[in-house]
Coordinates of N, CA and C in Angstrom, one line a residue:
M294 N 0.8 -1.2 0.0 CA 0.0 0.0 0.0 C 0.9 1.2 0.0
K295 N 0.6 2.2 -0.9 CA 1.4 3.4 -0.9 C 1.2 4.2 0.3
R296 N 2.2 4.9 0.8 CA 2.2 5.6 2.0 C 1.1 6.7 2.0
E297 N 0.9 7.3 0.9 CA -0.2 8.3 0.8 C -1.6 7.7 0.9
S298 N -1.7 6.4 0.8 CA -3.0 5.8 0.9 C -3.4 5.5 2.3
I299 N -2.4 5.4 3.2 CA -2.7 5.0 4.6 C -3.6 5.9 5.3
E300 N -3.3 7.2 5.2 CA -4.2 8.2 5.8 C -5.6 8.1 5.5
P301 N -6.0 8.1 4.2 CA -7.4 8.0 3.9 C -8.0 6.6 4.2
F302 N -7.2 5.6 4.2 CA -7.6 4.2 4.6 C -8.1 4.3 6.0
F303 N -7.3 4.8 6.9 CA -7.7 4.8 8.4 C -8.8 5.9 8.6
A304 N -8.7 7.0 7.9 CA -9.8 8.0 8.1 C -11.1 7.5 7.7
T305 N -11.2 6.6 6.7 CA -12.5 6.0 6.3 C -12.9 5.0 7.4
L306 N -12.0 4.2 7.9 CA -12.4 3.3 9.0 C -12.9 4.0 10.2
Q307 N -12.2 5.1 10.5 CA -12.6 5.9 11.7 C -14.0 6.6 11.5
A308 N -14.2 7.1 10.3 CA -15.5 7.7 10.0 C -16.7 6.7 10.2
A309 N -16.4 5.5 9.9 CA -17.5 4.4 10.0 C -17.6 4.0 11.4
N310 N -16.6 4.1 12.2 CA -16.6 3.6 13.6 C -15.7 4.4 14.5
P311 N -16.1 5.6 14.9 CA -15.3 6.5 15.6 C -14.7 6.0 16.9
Q312 N -15.4 5.2 17.6 CA -15.0 4.7 18.9 C -15.0 3.2 19.0
P313 N -14.1 2.5 18.3 CA -14.1 1.0 18.3 C -13.8 0.5 19.6
V314 N -14.4 -0.7 20.0 CA -14.1 -1.3 21.2 C -13.9 -2.8 21.0
T315 N -13.3 -3.5 21.9 CA -13.1 -4.9 21.8 C -14.5 -5.6 22.0
E316 N -14.7 -6.7 21.4 CA -16.0 -7.4 21.5 C -16.0 -8.4 22.7
L317 N -14.9 -8.5 23.4 CA -14.8 -9.2 24.7 C -15.6 -8.4 25.7
E318 N -16.3 -9.0 26.6 CA -17.1 -8.3 27.6 C -16.3 -8.4 28.9
Y319 N -16.2 -7.2 29.6 CA -15.5 -7.1 30.9 C -15.9 -5.8 31.6
T320 N -15.6 -5.8 32.9 CA -16.0 -4.6 33.7 C -14.8 -4.1 34.5
S321 N -13.7 -4.7 34.4 CA -12.5 -4.3 35.1 C -11.2 -4.7 34.3
V322 N -10.1 -4.1 34.6 CA -8.8 -4.5 33.9 C -8.5 -6.0 34.2
F323 N -8.8 -6.5 35.4 CA -8.6 -7.9 35.6 C -9.5 -8.8 34.7
E324 N -10.7 -8.4 34.6 CA -11.6 -9.2 33.8 C -11.2 -9.2 32.3
L325 N -10.7 -8.0 31.9 CA -10.2 -7.9 30.5 C -9.0 -8.9 30.3
L326 N -8.0 -8.8 31.3 CA -6.9 -9.7 31.2 C -7.3 -11.2 31.1
A327 N -8.3 -11.6 32.0 CA -8.7 -12.9 32.0 C -9.4 -13.3 30.7
A328 N -10.2 -12.4 30.2 CA -11.0 -12.7 29.0 C -10.0 -12.9 27.8
V329 N -9.0 -12.0 27.7 CA -8.0 -12.1 26.6 C -7.2 -13.4 26.7
L330 N -6.8 -13.7 28.0 CA -6.1 -15.0 28.2 C -6.9 -16.2 27.7
L331 N -8.2 -16.1 28.0 CA -9.1 -17.3 27.6 C -9.4 -17.3 26.1
S332 N -9.2 -16.2 25.4 CA -9.6 -16.1 24.1 C -8.7 -16.6 23.0
A333 N -7.5 -17.1 23.5 CA -6.5 -17.6 22.5 C -7.1 -18.9 21.9
Q334 N -7.1 -18.9 20.5 CA -7.6 -20.0 19.7 C -9.1 -20.2 20.1
A335 N -9.8 -19.2 20.4 CA -11.3 -19.3 20.7 C -11.9 -18.0 20.2
T336 N -13.2 -18.0 20.0 CA -13.9 -16.9 19.6 C -14.4 -16.0 20.7
D337 N -14.5 -14.7 20.5 CA -15.0 -13.8 21.5 C -16.4 -14.2 22.0
V338 N -17.2 -14.6 21.0 CA -18.5 -15.0 21.4 C -18.5 -16.2 22.4
G339 N -17.7 -17.2 22.1 CA -17.6 -18.3 23.0 C -17.0 -17.9 24.4
V340 N -16.0 -17.0 24.4 CA -15.5 -16.6 25.7 C -16.5 -15.8 26.5
N341 N -17.3 -14.9 25.8 CA -18.3 -14.1 26.5 C -19.3 -15.0 27.1
K342 N -19.7 -16.0 26.4 CA -20.8 -16.9 27.0 C -20.3 -17.5 28.3
A343 N -19.0 -17.9 28.4 CA -18.5 -18.5 29.6 C -18.3 -17.4 30.7
T344 N -17.7 -16.3 30.3 CA -17.4 -15.3 31.4 C -18.6 -14.6 31.9
R345 N -19.7 -14.6 31.2 CA -21.0 -14.0 31.8 C -21.4 -14.7 33.0
R346 N -21.0 -16.0 33.1 CA -21.3 -16.8 34.3 C -20.2 -16.7 35.3
L347 N -18.9 -16.7 34.8 CA -17.8 -16.7 35.6 C -17.5 -15.4 36.4
F348 N -17.5 -14.3 35.7 CA -17.1 -13.1 36.3 C -18.0 -12.6 37.5
P349 N -19.3 -12.8 37.5 CA -20.1 -12.4 38.6 C -19.7 -13.1 39.9
V350 N -19.1 -14.3 39.8 CA -18.7 -15.0 41.0 C -17.2 -15.0 41.3
A351 N -16.4 -14.6 40.2 CA -14.9 -14.5 40.4 C -14.4 -13.4 39.5
G352 N -14.7 -12.2 39.9 CA -14.3 -11.0 39.2 C -13.0 -10.4 39.6
T353 N -12.3 -11.0 40.6 CA -11.0 -10.5 41.1 C -10.1 -11.6 41.2
P354 N -8.8 -11.4 41.2 CA -7.8 -12.5 41.4 C -8.1 -13.2 42.7
Q355 N -8.4 -12.5 43.8 CA -8.7 -13.2 45.0 C -9.9 -14.1 44.9
A356 N -10.9 -13.6 44.3 CA -12.2 -14.5 44.1 C -11.9 -15.7 43.2
M357 N -11.1 -15.5 42.2 CA -10.8 -16.6 41.3 C -10.0 -17.7 42.0
L358 N -9.0 -17.3 42.9 CA -8.3 -18.2 43.7 C -9.2 -19.0 44.6
A359 N -10.1 -18.2 45.2 CA -11.1 -18.9 46.2 C -12.0 -19.8 45.4
L360 N -12.3 -19.6 44.2 CA -13.1 -20.5 43.4 C -12.5 -21.8 43.2
G361 N -11.2 -21.8 43.0 CA -10.5 -23.1 42.9 C -10.4 -23.6 41.4
L362 N -9.4 -24.4 41.1 CA -9.1 -24.8 39.8 C -10.3 -25.7 39.2
E363 N -10.8 -26.6 40.0 CA -11.8 -27.5 39.5 C -13.1 -26.8 39.1
R364 N -13.5 -25.8 40.0 CA -14.7 -25.1 39.7 C -14.5 -24.1 38.5
L365 N -13.3 -23.5 38.4 CA -13.0 -22.7 37.3 C -13.1 -23.5 36.0
E366 N -12.6 -24.7 36.0 CA -12.7 -25.5 34.8 C -14.1 -25.7 34.4
G367 N -15.0 -25.9 35.4 CA -16.4 -26.1 35.1 C -17.0 -24.9 34.4
Y368 N -16.6 -23.7 34.7 CA -17.2 -22.5 34.1 C -16.7 -22.3 32.7
I369 N -15.4 -22.7 32.4 CA -14.8 -22.4 31.1 C -14.7 -23.7 30.2
R370 N -15.4 -24.8 30.6 CA -15.2 -26.0 29.9 C -15.6 -25.9 28.4
T371 N -16.4 -25.0 28.0 CA -16.8 -24.9 26.6 C -15.8 -24.2 25.7
I372 N -14.7 -23.6 26.4 CA -13.7 -22.9 25.6 C -12.5 -23.9 25.3
G373 N -12.0 -23.8 24.1 CA -10.9 -24.6 23.7 C -9.7 -24.5 24.6
L374 N -9.0 -25.7 24.9 CA -7.8 -25.7 25.7 C -8.1 -25.2 27.1
Y375 N -9.3 -25.5 27.6 CA -9.8 -24.9 28.9 C -8.9 -25.4 30.1
R376 N -8.4 -26.6 30.1 CA -7.6 -27.1 31.2 C -6.3 -26.3 31.3
T377 N -5.6 -26.1 30.2 CA -4.4 -25.3 30.2 C -4.7 -23.9 30.6
K378 N -5.7 -23.3 30.0 CA -6.1 -21.9 30.3 C -6.5 -21.8 31.8
A379 N -7.1 -22.7 32.3 CA -7.5 -22.6 33.8 C -6.3 -22.6 34.7
R380 N -5.4 -23.5 34.4 CA -4.1 -23.5 35.2 C -3.4 -22.2 35.1
N381 N -3.3 -21.7 33.8 CA -2.5 -20.5 33.6 C -3.2 -19.3 34.3
L382 N -4.6 -19.3 34.3 CA -5.3 -18.2 34.9 C -5.2 -18.2 36.4
M383 N -5.2 -19.4 37.0 CA -5.1 -19.5 38.4 C -3.7 -19.1 38.9
E384 N -2.7 -19.5 38.1 CA -1.3 -19.1 38.5 C -1.1 -17.6 38.3
T385 N -1.7 -17.1 37.3 CA -1.7 -15.6 37.0 C -2.3 -14.9 38.2
C386 N -3.4 -15.4 38.7 CA -4.1 -14.8 39.8 C -3.2 -14.8 41.1
R387 N -2.5 -15.9 41.2 CA -1.7 -16.1 42.4 C -0.5 -15.0 42.4
L388 N 0.0 -14.8 41.2 CA 1.1 -13.9 41.0 C 0.6 -12.4 41.1
L389 N -0.6 -12.2 40.6 CA -1.1 -10.8 40.8 C -1.3 -10.5 42.2
V390 N -1.8 -11.4 43.0 CA -2.0 -11.2 44.5 C -0.6 -11.1 45.2
E391 N 0.3 -12.0 44.9 CA 1.6 -12.0 45.6 C 2.5 -10.9 45.2
R392 N 2.6 -10.5 43.9 CA 3.6 -9.6 43.5 C 3.0 -8.2 43.2
H393 N 1.7 -8.1 42.9 CA 1.2 -6.8 42.4 C 0.0 -6.3 43.3
G394 N -0.2 -6.9 44.4 CA -1.3 -6.4 45.3 C -2.7 -6.6 44.7
G395 N -2.8 -7.6 43.8 CA -4.1 -7.9 43.2 C -4.4 -7.0 42.0
R396 N -3.5 -6.2 41.6 CA -3.7 -5.3 40.5 C -3.0 -5.8 39.2
V397 N -3.5 -5.5 38.1 CA -2.9 -5.8 36.8 C -1.8 -4.8 36.5
P398 N -0.6 -5.3 36.3 CA 0.6 -4.4 36.1 C 0.4 -3.7 34.7
R399 N 1.1 -2.6 34.6 CA 1.0 -1.7 33.4 C 2.2 -1.7 32.5
T400 N 3.1 -2.6 32.7 CA 4.3 -2.7 31.8 C 4.2 -4.0 31.0
R401 N 4.8 -4.0 29.8 CA 4.8 -5.2 29.0 C 5.6 -6.3 29.7
E402 N 6.7 -6.0 30.3 CA 7.6 -7.0 30.9 C 6.8 -7.7 32.0
E403 N 6.1 -7.0 32.9 CA 5.4 -7.6 34.0 C 4.2 -8.4 33.5
L404 N 3.6 -7.9 32.5 CA 2.4 -8.7 31.9 C 2.9 -10.0 31.3
E405 N 4.0 -9.9 30.5 CA 4.4 -11.1 29.8 C 5.1 -12.1 30.8
A406 N 5.3 -11.7 32.0 CA 5.8 -12.6 33.0 C 4.7 -13.5 33.6
L407 N 3.5 -13.1 33.3 CA 2.3 -13.9 33.9 C 2.1 -15.1 33.0
P408 N 1.7 -16.3 33.6 CA 1.5 -17.5 32.8 C 0.3 -17.3 31.8
G409 N 0.6 -17.7 30.6 CA -0.5 -17.7 29.6 C -0.6 -16.3 28.9
V410 N 0.2 -15.4 29.3 CA 0.2 -14.0 28.8 C 1.4 -13.8 27.9
G411 N 1.1 -13.8 26.5 CA 2.2 -13.6 25.6 C 2.1 -12.2 25.1
R412 N 2.9 -11.9 24.0 CA 3.0 -10.5 23.5 C 1.6 -10.0 23.1
K413 N 0.8 -10.8 22.4 CA -0.5 -10.3 21.9 C -1.4 -10.0 23.0
T414 N -1.5 -10.8 24.0 CA -2.4 -10.6 25.2 C -1.9 -9.3 25.9
A415 N -0.6 -9.2 26.1 CA -0.1 -7.9 26.7 C -0.4 -6.7 25.9
N416 N -0.3 -6.8 24.6 CA -0.6 -5.7 23.7 C -2.1 -5.3 23.9
V417 N -3.0 -6.3 24.0 CA -4.4 -5.9 24.1 C -4.7 -5.2 25.4
V418 N -4.1 -5.7 26.5 CA -4.3 -5.1 27.8 C -3.7 -3.7 27.8
L419 N -2.5 -3.5 27.3 CA -1.9 -2.2 27.3 C -2.7 -1.2 26.5
N420 N -3.3 -1.7 25.4 CA -4.1 -0.8 24.5 C -5.4 -0.5 25.1
V421 N -6.2 -1.6 25.4 CA -7.6 -1.4 25.8 C -7.7 -0.8 27.2
A422 N -6.9 -1.3 28.1 CA -7.0 -0.8 29.5 C -6.3 0.5 29.8
F423 N -5.1 0.6 29.1 CA -4.3 1.7 29.5 C -4.0 2.7 28.3
G424 N -4.7 2.5 27.2 CA -4.6 3.5 26.1 C -3.3 3.6 25.4
E425 N -2.5 2.6 25.4 CA -1.2 2.7 24.7 C -1.4 2.3 23.2
P426 N -0.6 2.9 22.3 CA -0.8 2.6 20.9 C -0.1 1.3 20.4
T427 N -0.5 0.2 21.0 CA 0.1 -1.1 20.7 C -0.7 -1.8 19.6
M428 N -0.1 -2.7 18.9 CA -0.8 -3.5 17.9 C -0.8 -5.0 18.2
A429 N -2.0 -5.4 18.6 CA -2.1 -6.9 19.0 C -2.5 -7.6 17.7
V430 N -1.5 -8.3 17.1 CA -1.7 -8.9 15.8 C -2.2 -10.3 16.0
D431 N -3.5 -10.5 15.7 CA -4.2 -11.8 15.7 C -4.3 -12.3 14.2
T432 N -5.0 -13.3 14.0 CA -5.1 -13.9 12.6 C -5.7 -12.8 11.7
H433 N -6.7 -12.1 12.2 CA -7.4 -11.1 11.3 C -6.5 -10.0 10.9
I434 N -5.8 -9.4 11.9 CA -4.8 -8.3 11.6 C -3.7 -8.8 10.7
F435 N -3.2 -10.0 10.9 CA -2.1 -10.5 10.1 C -2.6 -10.7 8.6
R436 N -3.8 -11.2 8.5 CA -4.4 -11.3 7.1 C -4.6 -10.0 6.4
V437 N -5.3 -9.1 7.1 CA -5.6 -7.8 6.5 C -4.3 -7.0 6.2
S438 N -3.4 -7.0 7.1 CA -2.1 -6.2 6.9 C -1.4 -6.7 5.7
N439 N -1.3 -8.0 5.5 CA -0.7 -8.6 4.3 C -1.5 -8.5 3.1
R440 N -2.8 -8.7 3.1 CA -3.6 -8.7 1.9 C -3.7 -7.3 1.3
T441 N -3.9 -6.3 2.2 CA -4.1 -5.0 1.7 C -2.7 -4.3 1.3
G442 N -1.6 -4.9 1.8 CA -0.3 -4.3 1.6 C 0.0 -3.2 2.7
L443 N -0.9 -3.1 3.7 CA -0.7 -2.0 4.7 C 0.6 -2.3 5.5
A444 N 0.8 -3.5 5.9 CA 2.0 -3.8 6.7 C 2.4 -5.3 6.5
P445 N 3.0 -5.6 5.4 CA 3.4 -7.0 5.1 C 4.4 -7.5 6.1
G446 N 4.3 -8.8 6.4 CA 5.2 -9.5 7.2 C 5.0 -11.0 7.2
K447 N 6.1 -11.7 7.5 CA 6.1 -13.2 7.5 C 5.5 -13.8 8.8
N448 N 5.5 -13.0 9.8 CA 5.0 -13.5 11.1 C 4.4 -12.3 11.9
P449 N 3.7 -12.6 13.0 CA 3.0 -11.5 13.7 C 3.9 -10.4 14.2
L450 N 5.1 -10.7 14.6 CA 6.0 -9.7 15.1 C 6.4 -8.7 14.0
E451 N 6.7 -9.3 12.8 CA 7.1 -8.4 11.7 C 5.9 -7.5 11.3
V452 N 4.7 -8.0 11.3 CA 3.5 -7.2 11.0 C 3.3 -6.2 12.1
E453 N 3.5 -6.5 13.3 CA 3.3 -5.6 14.4 C 4.3 -4.4 14.3
L454 N 5.5 -4.7 14.0 CA 6.5 -3.7 13.9 C 6.3 -2.8 12.7
E455 N 5.8 -3.4 11.6 CA 5.6 -2.6 10.4 C 4.3 -1.7 10.6
L456 N 3.3 -2.2 11.4 CA 2.2 -1.4 11.7 C 2.6 -0.2 12.5
I457 N 3.4 -0.4 13.5 CA 3.9 0.7 14.4 C 4.6 1.7 13.6
R458 N 5.3 1.3 12.6 CA 6.1 2.2 11.7 C 5.2 3.0 10.7
R459 N 4.1 2.3 10.3 CA 3.4 2.9 9.1 C 2.1 3.6 9.6
V460 N 1.5 3.2 10.6 CA 0.2 3.7 11.0 C 0.4 5.2 11.6
P461 N -0.3 6.2 11.0 CA -0.2 7.5 11.5 C -0.5 7.6 13.0
P462 N 0.2 8.4 13.8 CA 0.0 8.5 15.2 C -1.5 8.8 15.6
A463 N -2.2 9.6 14.8 CA -3.5 10.0 15.1 C -4.5 8.8 15.2
Y464 N -4.1 7.7 14.5 CA -4.9 6.5 14.4 C -4.4 5.3 15.2
A465 N -3.2 5.5 15.9 CA -2.5 4.4 16.4 C -3.2 3.7 17.6
V466 N -3.9 4.4 18.4 CA -4.6 3.8 19.6 C -5.7 2.9 19.1
N467 N -6.5 3.3 18.1 CA -7.6 2.5 17.7 C -7.4 1.6 16.5
A468 N -6.2 1.7 15.9 CA -5.9 0.9 14.7 C -6.2 -0.5 14.8
H469 N -5.7 -1.2 15.8 CA -5.8 -2.6 15.9 C -7.3 -3.1 16.0
H470 N -8.2 -2.2 16.6 CA -9.6 -2.5 16.7 C -10.2 -2.5 15.3
W471 N -9.9 -1.4 14.5 CA -10.4 -1.3 13.2 C -10.0 -2.4 12.3
L472 N -8.8 -2.8 12.4 CA -8.2 -3.9 11.5 C -8.9 -5.2 11.9
I473 N -9.0 -5.5 13.2 CA -9.7 -6.8 13.6 C -11.1 -6.8 13.1
L474 N -11.8 -5.8 13.3 CA -13.3 -5.8 12.9 C -13.4 -5.9 11.4
H475 N -12.5 -5.2 10.7 CA -12.5 -5.3 9.2 C -12.2 -6.7 8.8
G476 N -11.2 -7.3 9.4 CA -10.9 -8.7 9.0 C -12.0 -9.7 9.4
R477 N -12.7 -9.4 10.5 CA -13.7 -10.3 11.0 C -15.0 -10.3 10.2
Y478 N -15.3 -9.1 9.6 CA -16.6 -8.9 9.0 C -16.6 -8.6 7.5
V479 N -15.5 -8.0 7.0 CA -15.4 -7.6 5.6 C -14.3 -8.3 4.9
C480 N -13.0 -8.1 5.3 CA -11.9 -8.8 4.7 C -11.7 -10.2 5.2
V481 N -12.7 -11.0 5.1 CA -12.7 -12.3 5.7 C -11.8 -13.3 4.9
A482 N -11.5 -14.4 5.6 CA -10.4 -15.3 5.1 C -10.6 -15.8 3.7
R483 N -11.7 -16.5 3.5 CA -11.9 -17.2 2.2 C -12.1 -16.3 1.1
T484 N -13.2 -15.5 1.2 CA -13.6 -14.6 0.1 C -13.8 -13.2 0.6
P485 N -12.8 -12.4 0.5 CA -13.0 -11.0 1.0 C -14.2 -10.3 0.3
R486 N -14.9 -9.6 1.1 CA -16.1 -8.9 0.6 C -15.8 -7.6 0.0
C487 N -15.0 -7.6 -1.0 CA -14.5 -6.4 -1.6 C -15.6 -5.4 -2.1
W488 N -16.7 -6.1 -2.6 CA -17.8 -5.3 -3.2 C -18.5 -4.4 -2.1
E489 N -18.3 -4.6 -0.8 CA -18.9 -3.8 0.2 C -17.8 -3.2 1.1
C490 N -16.6 -3.2 0.6 CA -15.5 -2.7 1.4 C -15.3 -1.2 1.2
A491 N -15.4 -0.4 2.3 CA -15.2 1.0 2.2 C -13.8 1.5 1.9
V492 N -12.8 0.6 2.1 CA -11.4 1.0 1.9 C -10.8 0.3 0.7
A493 N -11.6 -0.3 -0.2 CA -11.1 -1.1 -1.3 C -10.2 -0.3 -2.2
R494 N -10.5 0.9 -2.4 CA -9.8 1.8 -3.4 C -8.3 1.9 -3.0
W495 N -8.0 1.8 -1.7 CA -6.6 1.9 -1.3 C -5.9 0.6 -1.1
C496 N -6.6 -0.5 -1.3 CA -6.1 -1.8 -1.0 C -5.3 -2.4 -2.2
D497 N -4.2 -3.1 -1.9 CA -3.4 -3.7 -3.0 C -4.0 -5.0 -3.5
Y498 N -5.0 -5.6 -2.8 CA -5.5 -6.9 -3.2 C -6.1 -6.9 -4.6
Q499 N -5.7 -7.8 -5.4 CA -6.2 -8.0 -6.8 C -6.3 -9.5 -7.1
P500 N -7.3 -9.8 -7.9 CA -8.5 -9.0 -8.4 C -9.5 -8.8 -7.2
K501 N -10.1 -7.7 -7.2 CA -11.2 -7.5 -6.2 C -12.3 -8.4 -6.4
T502 N -12.9 -8.9 -5.3 CA -14.0 -9.9 -5.4 C -15.3 -9.2 -5.8
P503 N -15.9 -9.6 -6.9 CA -17.2 -9.0 -7.4 C -18.3 -9.5 -6.5
P504 N -19.5 -8.8 -6.6 CA -20.6 -9.1 -5.7 C -21.1 -10.6 -5.8
S505 N -20.9 -11.2 -7.0 CA -21.3 -12.6 -7.2 C -20.5 -13.5 -6.3
G506 N -19.3 -13.0 -5.8 CA -18.5 -13.8 -4.9 C -19.1 -14.2 -3.6
A507 N -20.2 -13.4 -3.2 CA -20.9 -13.7 -1.9 C -21.5 -15.1 -1.9
G508 N -21.8 -15.6 -3.0 CA -22.4 -17.0 -3.0 C -21.5 -18.1 -3.2
R509 N -20.2 -17.8 -3.3 CA -19.2 -18.9 -3.5 C -19.0 -19.7 -2.3

């Protein structure tokens, strides 16, 4: 994507959705961290179904520890890899209580030191909870960044660094939300919905999918 195309690309996404938010449901920074941890290789819809029951009874690290591993597994059993995620979440809660006074830390290093929290999860928390201009590269952002030519890269870290370099500062805080939503609903994996894409004119993808592609 040409550098001069990036500004109108994001301006158009912003005009359509001025205040984008994550589709994960949460009411505190801890609940956000837990939800993102649980969302790895799972859908936001599936995570939300589980956490709507879980968070009212275990919405803090202390309450999660009191719930216990076995009961936690019962709440998140419908989420993929739930046993591993339950163990990681419990250990994360223990470290939050022991090292951070029950609060979620605000630095990447401290977040990534928590079990089950990788770079992408840390980026989501830093961005959504603390307003930092991070780029949490999931499968949608990886696809959109490469397909459009916005930020090509062979792996998520390459794409992340290229996005940080190319996204104008005015759009940096919300950029990853716009790209995720665009990849989830318009620039989908199999057949991108180019015929209804508001930013198609700036995208490098060719040939653009015609309206008849909707039925393929």
